[in-house]
Coordinates of C-alpha atoms in Angstrom, one line a residue:
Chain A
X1 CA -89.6 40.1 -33.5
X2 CA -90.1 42.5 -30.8
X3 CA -90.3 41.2 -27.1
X4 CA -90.3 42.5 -23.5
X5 CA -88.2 41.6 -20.4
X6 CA -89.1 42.3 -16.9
X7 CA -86.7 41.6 -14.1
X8 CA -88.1 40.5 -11.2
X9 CA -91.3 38.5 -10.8
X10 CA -91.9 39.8 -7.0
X11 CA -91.0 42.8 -5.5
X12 CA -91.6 43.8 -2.2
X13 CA -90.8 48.2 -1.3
X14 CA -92.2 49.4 2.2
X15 CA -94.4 52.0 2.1
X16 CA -93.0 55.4 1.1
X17 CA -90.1 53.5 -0.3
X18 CA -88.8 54.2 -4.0
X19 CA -90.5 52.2 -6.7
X20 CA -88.5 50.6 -9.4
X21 CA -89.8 48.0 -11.8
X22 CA -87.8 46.9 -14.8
X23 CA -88.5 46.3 -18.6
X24 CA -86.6 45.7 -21.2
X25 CA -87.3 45.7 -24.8
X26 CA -86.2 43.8 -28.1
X27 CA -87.8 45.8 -31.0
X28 CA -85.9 45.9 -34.5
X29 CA -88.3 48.7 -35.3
X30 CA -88.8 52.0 -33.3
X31 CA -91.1 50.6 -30.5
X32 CA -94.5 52.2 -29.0
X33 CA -93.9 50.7 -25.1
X34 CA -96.5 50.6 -22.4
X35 CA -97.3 50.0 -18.5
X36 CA -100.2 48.3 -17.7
X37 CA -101.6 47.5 -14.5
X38 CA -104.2 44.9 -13.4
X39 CA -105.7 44.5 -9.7
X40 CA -106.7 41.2 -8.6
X41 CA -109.7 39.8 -10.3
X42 CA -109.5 42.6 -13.0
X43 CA -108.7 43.5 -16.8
X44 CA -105.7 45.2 -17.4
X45 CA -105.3 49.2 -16.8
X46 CA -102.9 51.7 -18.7
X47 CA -100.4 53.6 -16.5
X48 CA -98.6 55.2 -19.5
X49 CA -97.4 55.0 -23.2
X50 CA -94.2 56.0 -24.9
X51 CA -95.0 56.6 -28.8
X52 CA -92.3 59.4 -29.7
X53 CA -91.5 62.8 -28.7
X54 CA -90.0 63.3 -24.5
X55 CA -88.6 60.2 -23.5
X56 CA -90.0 60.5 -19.8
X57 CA -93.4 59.8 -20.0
X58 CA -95.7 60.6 -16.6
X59 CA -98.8 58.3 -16.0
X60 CA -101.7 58.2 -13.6
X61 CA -101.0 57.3 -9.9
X62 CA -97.6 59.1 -10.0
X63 CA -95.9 56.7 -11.7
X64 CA -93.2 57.5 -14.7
X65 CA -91.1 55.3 -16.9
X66 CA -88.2 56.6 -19.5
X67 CA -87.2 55.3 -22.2
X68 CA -83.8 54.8 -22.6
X69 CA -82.9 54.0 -26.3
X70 CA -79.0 53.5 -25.2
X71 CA -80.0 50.4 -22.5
X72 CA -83.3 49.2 -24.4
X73 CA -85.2 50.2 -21.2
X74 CA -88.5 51.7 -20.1
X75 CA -88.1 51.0 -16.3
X76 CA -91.4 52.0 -14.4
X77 CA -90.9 54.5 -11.3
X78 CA -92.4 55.6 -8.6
X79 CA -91.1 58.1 -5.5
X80 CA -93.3 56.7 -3.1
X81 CA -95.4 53.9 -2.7
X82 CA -98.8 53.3 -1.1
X83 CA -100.4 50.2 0.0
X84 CA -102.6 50.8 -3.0
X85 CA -100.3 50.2 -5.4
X86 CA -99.8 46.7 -4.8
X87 CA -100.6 44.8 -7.7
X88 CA -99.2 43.3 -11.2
X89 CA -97.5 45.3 -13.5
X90 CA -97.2 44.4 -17.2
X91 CA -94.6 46.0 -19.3
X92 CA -95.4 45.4 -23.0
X93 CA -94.2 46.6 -26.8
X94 CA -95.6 47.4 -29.9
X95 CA -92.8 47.1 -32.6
X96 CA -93.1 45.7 -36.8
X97 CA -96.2 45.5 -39.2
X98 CA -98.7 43.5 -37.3
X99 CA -99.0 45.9 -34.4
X100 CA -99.5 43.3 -32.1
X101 CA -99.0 44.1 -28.4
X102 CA -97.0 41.9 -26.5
X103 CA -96.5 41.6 -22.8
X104 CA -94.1 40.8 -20.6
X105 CA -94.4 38.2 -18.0
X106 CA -95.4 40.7 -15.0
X107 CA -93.8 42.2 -11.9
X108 CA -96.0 41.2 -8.3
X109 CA -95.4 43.9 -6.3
X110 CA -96.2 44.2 -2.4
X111 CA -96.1 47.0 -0.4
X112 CA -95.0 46.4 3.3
X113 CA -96.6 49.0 6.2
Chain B
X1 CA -114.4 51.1 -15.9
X2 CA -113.0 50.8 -19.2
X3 CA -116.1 50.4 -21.7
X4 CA -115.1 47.1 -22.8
X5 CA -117.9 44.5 -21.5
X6 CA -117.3 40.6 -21.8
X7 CA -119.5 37.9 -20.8
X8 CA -120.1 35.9 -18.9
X9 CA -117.4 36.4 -15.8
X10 CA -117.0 32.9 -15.2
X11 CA -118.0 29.7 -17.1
X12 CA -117.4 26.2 -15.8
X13 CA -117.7 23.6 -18.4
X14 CA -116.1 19.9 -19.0
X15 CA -113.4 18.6 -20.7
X16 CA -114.6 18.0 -24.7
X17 CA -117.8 20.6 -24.5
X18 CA -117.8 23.7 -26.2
X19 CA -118.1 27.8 -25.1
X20 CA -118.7 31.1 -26.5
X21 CA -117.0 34.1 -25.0
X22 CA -118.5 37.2 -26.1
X23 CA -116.9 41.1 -25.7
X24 CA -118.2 44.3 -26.6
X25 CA -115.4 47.1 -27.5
X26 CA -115.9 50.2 -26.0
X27 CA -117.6 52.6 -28.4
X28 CA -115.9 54.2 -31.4
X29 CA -113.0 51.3 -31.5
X30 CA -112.6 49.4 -34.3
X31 CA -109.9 46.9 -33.1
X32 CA -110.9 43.9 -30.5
X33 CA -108.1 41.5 -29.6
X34 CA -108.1 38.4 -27.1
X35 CA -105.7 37.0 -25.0
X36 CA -105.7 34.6 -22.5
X37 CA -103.7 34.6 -19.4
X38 CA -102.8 31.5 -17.2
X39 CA -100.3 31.2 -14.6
X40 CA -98.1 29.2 -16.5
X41 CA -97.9 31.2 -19.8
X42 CA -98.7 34.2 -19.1
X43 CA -100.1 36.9 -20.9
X44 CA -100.8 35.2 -24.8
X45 CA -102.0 37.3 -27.3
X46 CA -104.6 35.0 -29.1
X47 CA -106.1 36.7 -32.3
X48 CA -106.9 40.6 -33.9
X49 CA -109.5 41.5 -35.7
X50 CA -110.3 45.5 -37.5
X51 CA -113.9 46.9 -38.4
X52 CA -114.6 42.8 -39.4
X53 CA -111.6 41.8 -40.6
X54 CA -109.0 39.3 -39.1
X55 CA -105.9 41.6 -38.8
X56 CA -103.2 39.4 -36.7
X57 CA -103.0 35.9 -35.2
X58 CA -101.0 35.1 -32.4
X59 CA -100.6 31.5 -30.3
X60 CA -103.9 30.7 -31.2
X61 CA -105.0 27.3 -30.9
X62 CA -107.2 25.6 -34.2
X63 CA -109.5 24.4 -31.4
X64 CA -110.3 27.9 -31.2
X65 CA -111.7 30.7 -33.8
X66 CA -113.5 34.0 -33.1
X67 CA -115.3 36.6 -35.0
X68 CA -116.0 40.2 -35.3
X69 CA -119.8 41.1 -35.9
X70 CA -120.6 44.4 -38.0
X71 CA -121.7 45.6 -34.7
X72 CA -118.4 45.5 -33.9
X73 CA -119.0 43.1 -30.8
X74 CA -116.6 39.8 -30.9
X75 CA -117.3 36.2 -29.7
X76 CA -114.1 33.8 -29.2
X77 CA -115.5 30.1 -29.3
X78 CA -113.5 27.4 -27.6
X79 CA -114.4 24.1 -28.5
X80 CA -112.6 20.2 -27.8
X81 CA -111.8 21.8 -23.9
X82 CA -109.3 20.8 -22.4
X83 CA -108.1 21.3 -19.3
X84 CA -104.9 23.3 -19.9
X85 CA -107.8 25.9 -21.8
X86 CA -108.8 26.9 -18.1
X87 CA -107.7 30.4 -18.1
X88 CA -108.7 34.3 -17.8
X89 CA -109.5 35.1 -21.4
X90 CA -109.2 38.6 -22.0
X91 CA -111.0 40.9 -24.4
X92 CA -109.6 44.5 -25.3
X93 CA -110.1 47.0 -28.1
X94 CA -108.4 50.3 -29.4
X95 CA -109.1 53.0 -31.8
X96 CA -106.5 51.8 -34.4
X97 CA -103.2 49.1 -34.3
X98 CA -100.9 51.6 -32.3
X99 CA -103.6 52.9 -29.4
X100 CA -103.6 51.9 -25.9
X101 CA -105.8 48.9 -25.5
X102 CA -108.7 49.4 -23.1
X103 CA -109.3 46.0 -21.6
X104 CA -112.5 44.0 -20.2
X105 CA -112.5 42.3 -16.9
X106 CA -112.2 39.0 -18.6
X107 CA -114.0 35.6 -18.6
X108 CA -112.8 33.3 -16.2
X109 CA -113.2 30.0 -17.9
X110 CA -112.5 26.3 -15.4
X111 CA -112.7 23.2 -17.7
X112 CA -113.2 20.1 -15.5

């Protein structure tokens, strides 16, 4: 069954600092991965998807993830953070026959002025 | 905004009654799934359903069922509350199984 694994329930990067969340993955099938976002007291938003093809995969907001087949990784990225990217992060897989997508248990992450 | 409208927001209800969530997919998607998400387990995918049809089931309580109209709009009914049910139950729908899911801004449910 396929499964994601994020290290690190909290993490706190000052702003401007380098942005590093990690994911993951247990898949026994090639897996479709995704980032998702959610800002307090709302649904869930897509940063990016990895189907197939280029294995470093740009979203919205200037974030980037790659996926590393090697290390079973898709680690989220971003140069520089803002205070507006403070918020939960979901990494999550789609992997077998019942396409179901299934989430990791989220990353917190604060941005210090 | 991502096209995918629940209702209500919130709903406060007591331990034993019964509630109907309702979500309507953004147009042109044919899959709706629900999940609920609580502090203690997460993100839980609950139940998938395609163009009417049940497709996949996840930790989905029997307490619980939900539907898919041919309107394509999708009701989760809660019944027997309890108060481990109160939670964020969220609604999202896709284009087909492998899409990105476009999700609602949930229903926040408090059982007392």
């Amino acid at each position: 069954a396929q499964s994601v694994t994020q290290l690190g329930s909290h993490v706190s990067v000052s702003e401007g600092a380098l942005v590093l969340l990690r994911c993951n993955y247990s898949s026994s099938v090639p897996p479709y991965l995704f980032w998702y976002v959610q800002y307090p007291n709302q649904g869930l938003q897509l940063l990016l998807k990895y189907t197939t093809g280029a294995t470093l995969v740009k979203g919205i907001n200037g974030f980037e993830a790659e996926f590393k087949k090697s290390e079973t990784s898709f680690h989220l990225t971003k140069p520089s953070a803002h205070m507006s990217d403070a918020a939960e992060y979901f990494c999550a897989v789609i992997g077998g026959a019942t396409n179901k997508l299934i989430f990791g248990t989220g990353t917190l992450l604060a941005v210090q002025p | 905004d991502s096209g995918v409208t629940q209702t209500p927001k919130h709903l406060i209800t007591a331990t034993g009654q019964r509630v109907t969530l309702r979500c309507s997919p953004r147009s042109g998607d044919l899959s709706v799934y629900w999940y609920q998400q609580s502090l203690d387990q997460g993100l839980q995918f609950l139940i998938q359903y395609y163009n009417g049809e049940e497709r996949a089931k996840g930790n989905i309580l029997e307490r619980f069922s939900a539907q898919q109209f041919p309107d394509l709009h999708s009701e989760l009914n809660l019944s027997s509350l309890e108060l481990g049910d109160s939670a964020l139950y969220f609604c999202a729908s896709s284009v087909e199984g492998t899409s990105p899911l476009h999700f609602g801004n949930g229903t926040r449910l408090t059982v007392t």
